[in-house]
Amino acid sequence: MVNVFIIDDNIYEANKIMTHINRISDDIRVIKLSTDINDAIRTLNNDEKIDIILLNLKMPLRNIALNLDKIMPKKRQKYKKSLIIKLKDKNYVEKKYIINEMVYTILSQQTKICELCNTINKIILEKNYFEKRKILKLNIQNELHYLRYNFSHKGTQYLEDIIYIVYTKYSNVIVNMNKDIYPIIARKYNKKIGSIKSNVIRATEAMYYNCEENTIKEYFNNYDIQKPNIKTVINTIILKIENKSLYIKR
């Protein structure tokens, strides 16, 4: 369930939006209304259930910006790209005062409720995508930790990025590492392809000597205890993640 907080000094308009949202969706509900910015800031600093904020107040944007700055830093991170602001004029000159990580978009007060609901759905989709991406990266790190990869080694960092790219962009496709993958990592870190490749190889060699023999045998189904090559490491980690159902592709 996605919880919406409406901050609006027009209680009639706020109730109309709340009724519409609560009627059309089983997954989105308005859990709180406020007509006072100070009360709203207190709520945002203390309530753990709010996901999306709709703000429509008849006050200068500079005042809105000053009040948003009263929200605690950790809460601003929680509400990142979760705030919809409605203005009398979408292109109002004071729009420049809203430079805040919480703001997803600024809409005109004339925006229809159905369009507002579409915007809320976009926020939800993006939040879900970023959450899935975060989970996938965490799962890749967990697998590398299990294999005793050293995260202080640049090659491990490169390998983590490589696995993420292969998983999200080349699933079930034969990948040419030199042509398709290493150039992407080289551009990201402003390094030569040869440097990226050699660092990944060295990190994997270190893993092979640091990881327990039985762990390597079991993980790679390699009972001859041969050193796995880079592609084997990548494909095995991806297979482990898929088998554990730890990540759902978008």
PDB file of C-alpha atoms in Angstrom:
ATOM      1  CA  MET A   1       0.000   0.000   0.000  1.00  0.00           C
ATOM      2  CA  VAL A   2       1.301   3.463  -0.976  1.00  0.00           C
ATOM      3  CA  ASN A   3       0.359   6.195   1.504  1.00  0.00           C
ATOM      4  CA  VAL A   4      -0.241   9.780   0.374  1.00  0.00           C
ATOM      5  CA  PHE A   5      -0.143  12.915   2.531  1.00  0.00           C
ATOM      6  CA  ILE A   6      -2.048  15.952   1.189  1.00  0.00           C
ATOM      7  CA  ILE A   7      -0.994  19.411   2.382  1.00  0.00           C
ATOM      8  CA  ASP A   8      -3.549  21.902   1.084  1.00  0.00           C
ATOM      9  CA  ASP A   9      -5.011  25.067   2.594  1.00  0.00           C
ATOM     10  CA  ASN A  10      -8.228  24.421   0.660  1.00  0.00           C
ATOM     11  CA  ILE A  11      -9.814  21.610   2.668  1.00  0.00           C
ATOM     12  CA  TYR A  12     -12.610  21.196   0.109  1.00  0.00           C
ATOM     13  CA  GLU A  13     -10.093  20.598  -2.688  1.00  0.00           C
ATOM     14  CA  ALA A  14      -8.041  18.288  -0.470  1.00  0.00           C
ATOM     15  CA  ASN A  15     -11.087  16.165   0.368  1.00  0.00           C
ATOM     16  CA  LYS A  16     -12.054  15.962  -3.288  1.00  0.00           C
ATOM     17  CA  ILE A  17      -8.618  14.665  -4.254  1.00  0.00           C
ATOM     18  CA  MET A  18      -8.578  12.249  -1.313  1.00  0.00           C
ATOM     19  CA  THR A  19     -11.993  10.824  -2.238  1.00  0.00           C
ATOM     20  CA  HIS A  20     -10.951  10.352  -5.863  1.00  0.00           C
ATOM     21  CA  ILE A  21      -7.637   8.671  -5.043  1.00  0.00           C
ATOM     22  CA  ASN A  22      -9.142   6.362  -2.433  1.00  0.00           C
ATOM     23  CA  ARG A  23     -11.972   5.394  -4.779  1.00  0.00           C
ATOM     24  CA  ILE A  24      -9.996   4.577  -7.931  1.00  0.00           C
ATOM     25  CA  SER A  25      -7.118   2.571  -6.444  1.00  0.00           C
ATOM     26  CA  ASP A  26      -6.785  -0.295  -3.981  1.00  0.00           C
ATOM     27  CA  ASP A  27      -3.024   0.235  -3.801  1.00  0.00           C
ATOM     28  CA  ILE A  28      -2.920   3.986  -3.095  1.00  0.00           C
ATOM     29  CA  ARG A  29      -4.643   5.720  -0.224  1.00  0.00           C
ATOM     30  CA  VAL A  30      -4.611   9.158   1.370  1.00  0.00           C
ATOM     31  CA  ILE A  31      -3.851   8.652   5.048  1.00  0.00           C
ATOM     32  CA  LYS A  32      -3.615  12.261   6.219  1.00  0.00           C
ATOM     33  CA  LEU A  33      -4.703  15.801   5.311  1.00  0.00           C
ATOM     34  CA  SER A  34      -3.207  19.015   6.639  1.00  0.00           C
ATOM     35  CA  THR A  35      -4.031  22.657   5.998  1.00  0.00           C
ATOM     36  CA  ASP A  36      -1.124  24.022   8.055  1.00  0.00           C
ATOM     37  CA  ILE A  37       2.499  23.911   6.924  1.00  0.00           C
ATOM     38  CA  ASN A  38       3.900  23.737  10.464  1.00  0.00           C
ATOM     39  CA  ASP A  39       1.665  20.794  11.339  1.00  0.00           C
ATOM     40  CA  ALA A  40       2.660  19.182   8.038  1.00  0.00           C
ATOM     41  CA  ILE A  41       6.396  19.540   8.756  1.00  0.00           C
ATOM     42  CA  ARG A  42       5.941  17.936  12.183  1.00  0.00           C
ATOM     43  CA  THR A  43       4.087  15.058  10.568  1.00  0.00           C
ATOM     44  CA  LEU A  44       6.746  14.574   7.900  1.00  0.00           C
ATOM     45  CA  ASN A  45       9.471  14.498  10.546  1.00  0.00           C
ATOM     46  CA  ASN A  46       7.685  11.912  12.691  1.00  0.00           C
ATOM     47  CA  ASP A  47       5.437   9.725  10.548  1.00  0.00           C
ATOM     48  CA  GLU A  48       7.046   6.567   9.144  1.00  0.00           C
ATOM     49  CA  LYS A  49       4.130   5.583   6.925  1.00  0.00           C
ATOM     50  CA  ILE A  50       4.072   8.438   4.378  1.00  0.00           C
ATOM     51  CA  ASP A  51       5.361   7.617   0.884  1.00  0.00           C
ATOM     52  CA  ILE A  52       4.176  10.473  -1.370  1.00  0.00           C
ATOM     53  CA  ILE A  53       3.371  14.106  -0.570  1.00  0.00           C
ATOM     54  CA  LEU A  54       1.036  16.428  -2.469  1.00  0.00           C
ATOM     55  CA  LEU A  55       1.527  20.084  -1.554  1.00  0.00           C
ATOM     56  CA  ASN A  56      -0.781  22.906  -2.653  1.00  0.00           C
ATOM     57  CA  LEU A  57      -0.447  26.058  -0.532  1.00  0.00           C
ATOM     58  CA  LYS A  58      -1.197  29.686  -1.308  1.00  0.00           C
ATOM     59  CA  MET A  59       2.120  31.066  -0.118  1.00  0.00           C
ATOM     60  CA  PRO A  60       5.264  32.288  -1.903  1.00  0.00           C
ATOM     61  CA  LEU A  61       7.454  29.477  -3.089  1.00  0.00           C
ATOM     62  CA  ARG A  62      10.393  30.891  -1.174  1.00  0.00           C
ATOM     63  CA  ASN A  63       8.390  30.325   2.030  1.00  0.00           C
ATOM     64  CA  ILE A  64       7.552  26.785   0.963  1.00  0.00           C
ATOM     65  CA  ALA A  65      11.249  26.166   0.288  1.00  0.00           C
ATOM     66  CA  LEU A  66      12.214  27.511   3.728  1.00  0.00           C
ATOM     67  CA  ASN A  67       9.669  25.232   5.395  1.00  0.00           C
ATOM     68  CA  LEU A  68      10.864  22.178   3.454  1.00  0.00           C
ATOM     69  CA  ASP A  69      14.350  22.879   4.782  1.00  0.00           C
ATOM     70  CA  LYS A  70      12.959  22.189   8.279  1.00  0.00           C
ATOM     71  CA  ILE A  71      12.506  18.530   7.369  1.00  0.00           C
ATOM     72  CA  MET A  72      15.251  16.396   8.890  1.00  0.00           C
ATOM     73  CA  PRO A  73      17.994  15.251   6.470  1.00  0.00           C
ATOM     74  CA  LYS A  74      17.251  11.539   6.924  1.00  0.00           C
ATOM     75  CA  LYS A  75      13.577  12.217   6.184  1.00  0.00           C
ATOM     76  CA  ARG A  76      14.481  14.237   3.082  1.00  0.00           C
ATOM     77  CA  GLN A  77      16.297  11.148   1.852  1.00  0.00           C
ATOM     78  CA  LYS A  78      13.238   9.003   2.610  1.00  0.00           C
ATOM     79  CA  TYR A  79      11.012  11.393   0.644  1.00  0.00           C
ATOM     80  CA  LYS A  80      13.489  11.837  -2.203  1.00  0.00           C
ATOM     81  CA  LYS A  81      11.593  12.466  -5.476  1.00  0.00           C
ATOM     82  CA  SER A  82       8.305  11.940  -3.604  1.00  0.00           C
ATOM     83  CA  LEU A  83       6.883  15.481  -3.447  1.00  0.00           C
ATOM     84  CA  ILE A  84       4.396  16.914  -5.952  1.00  0.00           C
ATOM     85  CA  ILE A  85       3.890  20.676  -5.728  1.00  0.00           C
ATOM     86  CA  LYS A  86       0.902  22.370  -7.336  1.00  0.00           C
ATOM     87  CA  LEU A  87       1.199  26.036  -8.322  1.00  0.00           C
ATOM     88  CA  LYS A  88      -1.255  28.606  -9.577  1.00  0.00           C
ATOM     89  CA  ASP A  89       1.093  29.130 -12.519  1.00  0.00           C
ATOM     90  CA  LYS A  90       3.376  26.212 -13.381  1.00  0.00           C
ATOM     91  CA  ASN A  91       5.959  28.603 -14.847  1.00  0.00           C
ATOM     92  CA  TYR A  92       5.803  31.033 -11.938  1.00  0.00           C
ATOM     93  CA  VAL A  93       9.083  32.940 -11.644  1.00  0.00           C
ATOM     94  CA  GLU A  94       9.684  31.815  -8.055  1.00  0.00           C
ATOM     95  CA  LYS A  95       9.926  28.192  -9.158  1.00  0.00           C
ATOM     96  CA  LYS A  96      13.691  28.727  -8.907  1.00  0.00           C
ATOM     97  CA  TYR A  97      13.400  28.737  -5.109  1.00  0.00           C
ATOM     98  CA  ILE A  98      12.470  25.071  -5.039  1.00  0.00           C
ATOM     99  CA  ILE A  99      15.818  23.322  -5.234  1.00  0.00           C
ATOM    100  CA  ASN A 100      15.068  20.345  -3.071  1.00  0.00           C
ATOM    101  CA  GLU A 101      15.830  16.633  -3.407  1.00  0.00           C
ATOM    102  CA  MET A 102      12.279  15.820  -2.320  1.00  0.00           C
ATOM    103  CA  VAL A 103      10.581  17.463  -5.313  1.00  0.00           C
ATOM    104  CA  TYR A 104       9.485  15.083  -8.059  1.00  0.00           C
ATOM    105  CA  THR A 105       7.608  17.644 -10.165  1.00  0.00           C
ATOM    106  CA  ILE A 106       5.746  20.955 -10.096  1.00  0.00           C
ATOM    107  CA  LEU A 107       2.264  20.952 -11.605  1.00  0.00           C
ATOM    108  CA  SER A 108      -0.270  23.615 -12.412  1.00  0.00           C
ATOM    109  CA  GLN A 109      -3.223  23.994 -10.056  1.00  0.00           C
ATOM    110  CA  GLN A 110      -5.371  23.405 -13.127  1.00  0.00           C
ATOM    111  CA  THR A 111      -4.006  19.867 -13.447  1.00  0.00           C
ATOM    112  CA  LYS A 112      -6.872  17.381 -13.503  1.00  0.00           C
ATOM    113  CA  ILE A 113      -7.134  14.804 -10.752  1.00  0.00           C
ATOM    114  CA  CYS A 114      -6.666  11.944 -13.220  1.00  0.00           C
ATOM    115  CA  GLU A 115      -3.368  13.501 -14.378  1.00  0.00           C
ATOM    116  CA  LEU A 116      -2.328  13.915 -10.762  1.00  0.00           C
ATOM    117  CA  CYS A 117      -3.000  10.215 -10.168  1.00  0.00           C
ATOM    118  CA  ASN A 118      -0.904   9.362 -13.239  1.00  0.00           C
ATOM    119  CA  THR A 119       1.969  11.342 -11.732  1.00  0.00           C
ATOM    120  CA  ILE A 120       1.608   9.459  -8.443  1.00  0.00           C
ATOM    121  CA  ASN A 121       1.735   6.171 -10.368  1.00  0.00           C
ATOM    122  CA  LYS A 122       4.933   7.302 -12.133  1.00  0.00           C
ATOM    123  CA  ILE A 123       6.553   7.993  -8.767  1.00  0.00           C
ATOM    124  CA  ILE A 124       5.555   4.537  -7.558  1.00  0.00           C
ATOM    125  CA  LEU A 125       6.974   2.857 -10.676  1.00  0.00           C
ATOM    126  CA  GLU A 126      10.262   4.723 -10.343  1.00  0.00           C
ATOM    127  CA  LYS A 127      10.520   3.955  -6.634  1.00  0.00           C
ATOM    128  CA  ASN A 128       9.926   0.266  -7.360  1.00  0.00           C
ATOM    129  CA  TYR A 129      12.581   0.292 -10.081  1.00  0.00           C
ATOM    130  CA  PHE A 130      15.215   1.905  -7.867  1.00  0.00           C
ATOM    131  CA  GLU A 131      14.362  -0.449  -5.013  1.00  0.00           C
ATOM    132  CA  LYS A 132      14.829  -3.455  -7.301  1.00  0.00           C
ATOM    133  CA  ARG A 133      18.130  -2.041  -8.535  1.00  0.00           C
ATOM    134  CA  LYS A 134      19.318  -1.560  -4.960  1.00  0.00           C
ATOM    135  CA  ILE A 135      18.320  -5.126  -4.070  1.00  0.00           C
ATOM    136  CA  LEU A 136      20.123  -6.547  -7.094  1.00  0.00           C
ATOM    137  CA  LYS A 137      23.335  -4.678  -6.249  1.00  0.00           C
ATOM    138  CA  LEU A 138      23.133  -5.888  -2.661  1.00  0.00           C
ATOM    139  CA  ASN A 139      22.661  -9.477  -3.835  1.00  0.00           C
ATOM    140  CA  ILE A 140      25.668  -9.250  -6.141  1.00  0.00           C
ATOM    141  CA  GLN A 141      27.757  -7.922  -3.257  1.00  0.00           C
ATOM    142  CA  ASN A 142      26.573 -10.758  -1.016  1.00  0.00           C
ATOM    143  CA  GLU A 143      27.659 -13.366  -3.569  1.00  0.00           C
ATOM    144  CA  LEU A 144      31.063 -11.721  -3.993  1.00  0.00           C
ATOM    145  CA  HIS A 145      31.474 -11.560  -0.210  1.00  0.00           C
ATOM    146  CA  TYR A 146      30.613 -15.256   0.042  1.00  0.00           C
ATOM    147  CA  LEU A 147      33.413 -16.029  -2.424  1.00  0.00           C
ATOM    148  CA  ARG A 148      35.840 -13.922  -0.360  1.00  0.00           C
ATOM    149  CA  TYR A 149      36.384 -11.272  -3.015  1.00  0.00           C
ATOM    150  CA  ASN A 150      38.324  -8.344  -1.566  1.00  0.00           C
ATOM    151  CA  PHE A 151      36.201  -5.183  -1.861  1.00  0.00           C
ATOM    152  CA  SER A 152      39.228  -2.941  -1.399  1.00  0.00           C
ATOM    153  CA  HIS A 153      40.473  -4.260  -4.758  1.00  0.00           C
ATOM    154  CA  LYS A 154      39.475  -2.177  -7.790  1.00  0.00           C
ATOM    155  CA  GLY A 155      38.919  -5.353  -9.761  1.00  0.00           C
ATOM    156  CA  THR A 156      36.135  -6.410  -7.385  1.00  0.00           C
ATOM    157  CA  GLN A 157      34.388  -3.072  -7.874  1.00  0.00           C
ATOM    158  CA  TYR A 158      34.691  -3.464 -11.648  1.00  0.00           C
ATOM    159  CA  LEU A 159      33.410  -7.045 -11.452  1.00  0.00           C
ATOM    160  CA  GLU A 160      30.373  -5.950  -9.417  1.00  0.00           C
ATOM    161  CA  ASP A 161      29.477  -3.431 -12.138  1.00  0.00           C
ATOM    162  CA  ILE A 162      30.083  -5.998 -14.873  1.00  0.00           C
ATOM    163  CA  ILE A 163      27.721  -8.535 -13.277  1.00  0.00           C
ATOM    164  CA  TYR A 164      25.048  -5.856 -12.900  1.00  0.00           C
ATOM    165  CA  ILE A 165      25.329  -4.852 -16.576  1.00  0.00           C
ATOM    166  CA  VAL A 166      25.318  -8.438 -17.851  1.00  0.00           C
ATOM    167  CA  TYR A 167      22.318  -9.305 -15.677  1.00  0.00           C
ATOM    168  CA  THR A 168      20.184  -6.295 -16.594  1.00  0.00           C
ATOM    169  CA  LYS A 169      21.105  -5.832 -20.257  1.00  0.00           C
ATOM    170  CA  TYR A 170      22.285  -9.144 -21.626  1.00  0.00           C
ATOM    171  CA  SER A 171      20.245 -11.792 -19.857  1.00  0.00           C
ATOM    172  CA  ASN A 172      20.211 -15.070 -21.800  1.00  0.00           C
ATOM    173  CA  VAL A 173      22.420 -13.537 -24.476  1.00  0.00           C
ATOM    174  CA  ILE A 174      25.975 -14.578 -25.338  1.00  0.00           C
ATOM    175  CA  VAL A 175      28.129 -11.632 -24.311  1.00  0.00           C
ATOM    176  CA  ASN A 176      31.385 -10.558 -25.913  1.00  0.00           C
ATOM    177  CA  MET A 177      33.185  -9.144 -22.877  1.00  0.00           C
ATOM    178  CA  ASN A 178      35.844  -7.273 -24.866  1.00  0.00           C
ATOM    179  CA  LYS A 179      33.330  -5.711 -27.227  1.00  0.00           C
ATOM    180  CA  ASP A 180      30.198  -5.250 -25.103  1.00  0.00           C
ATOM    181  CA  ILE A 181      31.189  -4.997 -21.446  1.00  0.00           C
ATOM    182  CA  TYR A 182      34.743  -3.859 -20.773  1.00  0.00           C
ATOM    183  CA  PRO A 183      34.362  -0.652 -22.864  1.00  0.00           C
ATOM    184  CA  ILE A 184      31.374   0.402 -20.710  1.00  0.00           C
ATOM    185  CA  ILE A 185      33.355  -0.042 -17.480  1.00  0.00           C
ATOM    186  CA  ALA A 186      36.398   1.677 -19.012  1.00  0.00           C
ATOM    187  CA  ARG A 187      34.303   4.742 -19.902  1.00  0.00           C
ATOM    188  CA  LYS A 188      32.699   4.843 -16.453  1.00  0.00           C
ATOM    189  CA  TYR A 189      36.023   4.867 -14.604  1.00  0.00           C
ATOM    190  CA  ASN A 190      38.041   6.619 -17.313  1.00  0.00           C
ATOM    191  CA  LYS A 191      40.447   3.703 -17.555  1.00  0.00           C
ATOM    192  CA  LYS A 192      41.867   1.662 -20.412  1.00  0.00           C
ATOM    193  CA  ILE A 193      40.116  -1.597 -21.238  1.00  0.00           C
ATOM    194  CA  GLY A 194      43.323  -3.531 -20.572  1.00  0.00           C
ATOM    195  CA  SER A 195      43.543  -2.041 -17.083  1.00  0.00           C
ATOM    196  CA  ILE A 196      39.937  -2.966 -16.285  1.00  0.00           C
ATOM    197  CA  LYS A 197      40.411  -6.507 -17.527  1.00  0.00           C
ATOM    198  CA  SER A 198      43.693  -7.108 -15.697  1.00  0.00           C
ATOM    199  CA  ASN A 199      42.279  -5.768 -12.416  1.00  0.00           C
ATOM    200  CA  VAL A 200      39.265  -8.093 -12.644  1.00  0.00           C
ATOM    201  CA  ILE A 201      41.554 -11.033 -13.378  1.00  0.00           C
ATOM    202  CA  ARG A 202      43.816 -10.200 -10.404  1.00  0.00           C
ATOM    203  CA  ALA A 203      40.819  -9.816  -8.069  1.00  0.00           C
ATOM    204  CA  THR A 204      39.554 -13.225  -9.191  1.00  0.00           C
ATOM    205  CA  GLU A 205      42.964 -14.826  -8.715  1.00  0.00           C
ATOM    206  CA  ALA A 206      43.068 -13.408  -5.172  1.00  0.00           C
ATOM    207  CA  MET A 207      39.574 -14.789  -4.553  1.00  0.00           C
ATOM    208  CA  TYR A 208      40.691 -18.229  -5.708  1.00  0.00           C
ATOM    209  CA  TYR A 209      43.542 -18.325  -3.183  1.00  0.00           C
ATOM    210  CA  ASN A 210      41.557 -16.723  -0.321  1.00  0.00           C
ATOM    211  CA  CYS A 211      38.357 -18.735  -0.641  1.00  0.00           C
ATOM    212  CA  GLU A 212      38.132 -22.152   0.973  1.00  0.00           C
ATOM    213  CA  GLU A 213      38.525 -25.107  -1.354  1.00  0.00           C
ATOM    214  CA  ASN A 214      35.189 -26.672  -0.456  1.00  0.00           C
ATOM    215  CA  THR A 215      33.364 -23.377  -1.050  1.00  0.00           C
ATOM    216  CA  ILE A 216      34.767 -23.112  -4.577  1.00  0.00           C
ATOM    217  CA  LYS A 217      33.967 -26.763  -5.307  1.00  0.00           C
ATOM    218  CA  GLU A 218      30.385 -26.395  -4.164  1.00  0.00           C
ATOM    219  CA  TYR A 219      29.762 -22.936  -5.633  1.00  0.00           C
ATOM    220  CA  PHE A 220      31.070 -23.672  -9.126  1.00  0.00           C
ATOM    221  CA  ASN A 221      30.344 -27.414  -9.181  1.00  0.00           C
ATOM    222  CA  ASN A 222      34.052 -27.679  -9.806  1.00  0.00           C
ATOM    223  CA  TYR A 223      35.367 -30.809  -8.108  1.00  0.00           C
ATOM    224  CA  ASP A 224      38.723 -30.603  -9.881  1.00  0.00           C
ATOM    225  CA  ILE A 225      39.217 -27.272  -8.000  1.00  0.00           C
ATOM    226  CA  GLN A 226      40.238 -25.455 -11.172  1.00  0.00           C
ATOM    227  CA  LYS A 227      40.397 -21.679 -11.061  1.00  0.00           C
ATOM    228  CA  PRO A 228      37.133 -20.309 -12.571  1.00  0.00           C
ATOM    229  CA  ASN A 229      37.467 -17.822 -15.414  1.00  0.00           C
ATOM    230  CA  ILE A 230      35.705 -14.440 -15.371  1.00  0.00           C
ATOM    231  CA  LYS A 231      32.747 -15.556 -17.466  1.00  0.00           C
ATOM    232  CA  THR A 232      32.199 -18.567 -15.212  1.00  0.00           C
ATOM    233  CA  VAL A 233      32.178 -16.310 -12.145  1.00  0.00           C
ATOM    234  CA  ILE A 234      29.698 -13.896 -13.760  1.00  0.00           C
ATOM    235  CA  ASN A 235      27.346 -16.576 -15.063  1.00  0.00           C
ATOM    236  CA  THR A 236      27.420 -18.570 -11.810  1.00  0.00           C
ATOM    237  CA  ILE A 237      26.665 -15.527  -9.638  1.00  0.00           C
ATOM    238  CA  ILE A 238      23.771 -14.560 -11.922  1.00  0.00           C
ATOM    239  CA  LEU A 239      22.435 -18.117 -11.781  1.00  0.00           C
ATOM    240  CA  LYS A 240      22.668 -18.161  -7.968  1.00  0.00           C
ATOM    241  CA  ILE A 241      20.720 -14.895  -7.731  1.00  0.00           C
ATOM    242  CA  GLU A 242      18.045 -16.124 -10.126  1.00  0.00           C
ATOM    243  CA  ASN A 243      17.703 -19.465  -8.360  1.00  0.00           C
ATOM    244  CA  LYS A 244      17.307 -17.778  -4.994  1.00  0.00           C
ATOM    245  CA  SER A 245      14.625 -15.512  -6.486  1.00  0.00           C
ATOM    246  CA  LEU A 246      16.260 -12.566  -4.796  1.00  0.00           C
ATOM    247  CA  TYR A 247      15.547 -10.183  -7.640  1.00  0.00           C
ATOM    248  CA  ILE A 248      12.568  -9.759  -9.947  1.00  0.00           C
ATOM    249  CA  LYS A 249      13.405  -8.279 -13.300  1.00  0.00           C
ATOM    250  CA  ARG A 250      11.431  -5.294 -14.430  1.00  0.00           C
TER     251      ARG A 250
END
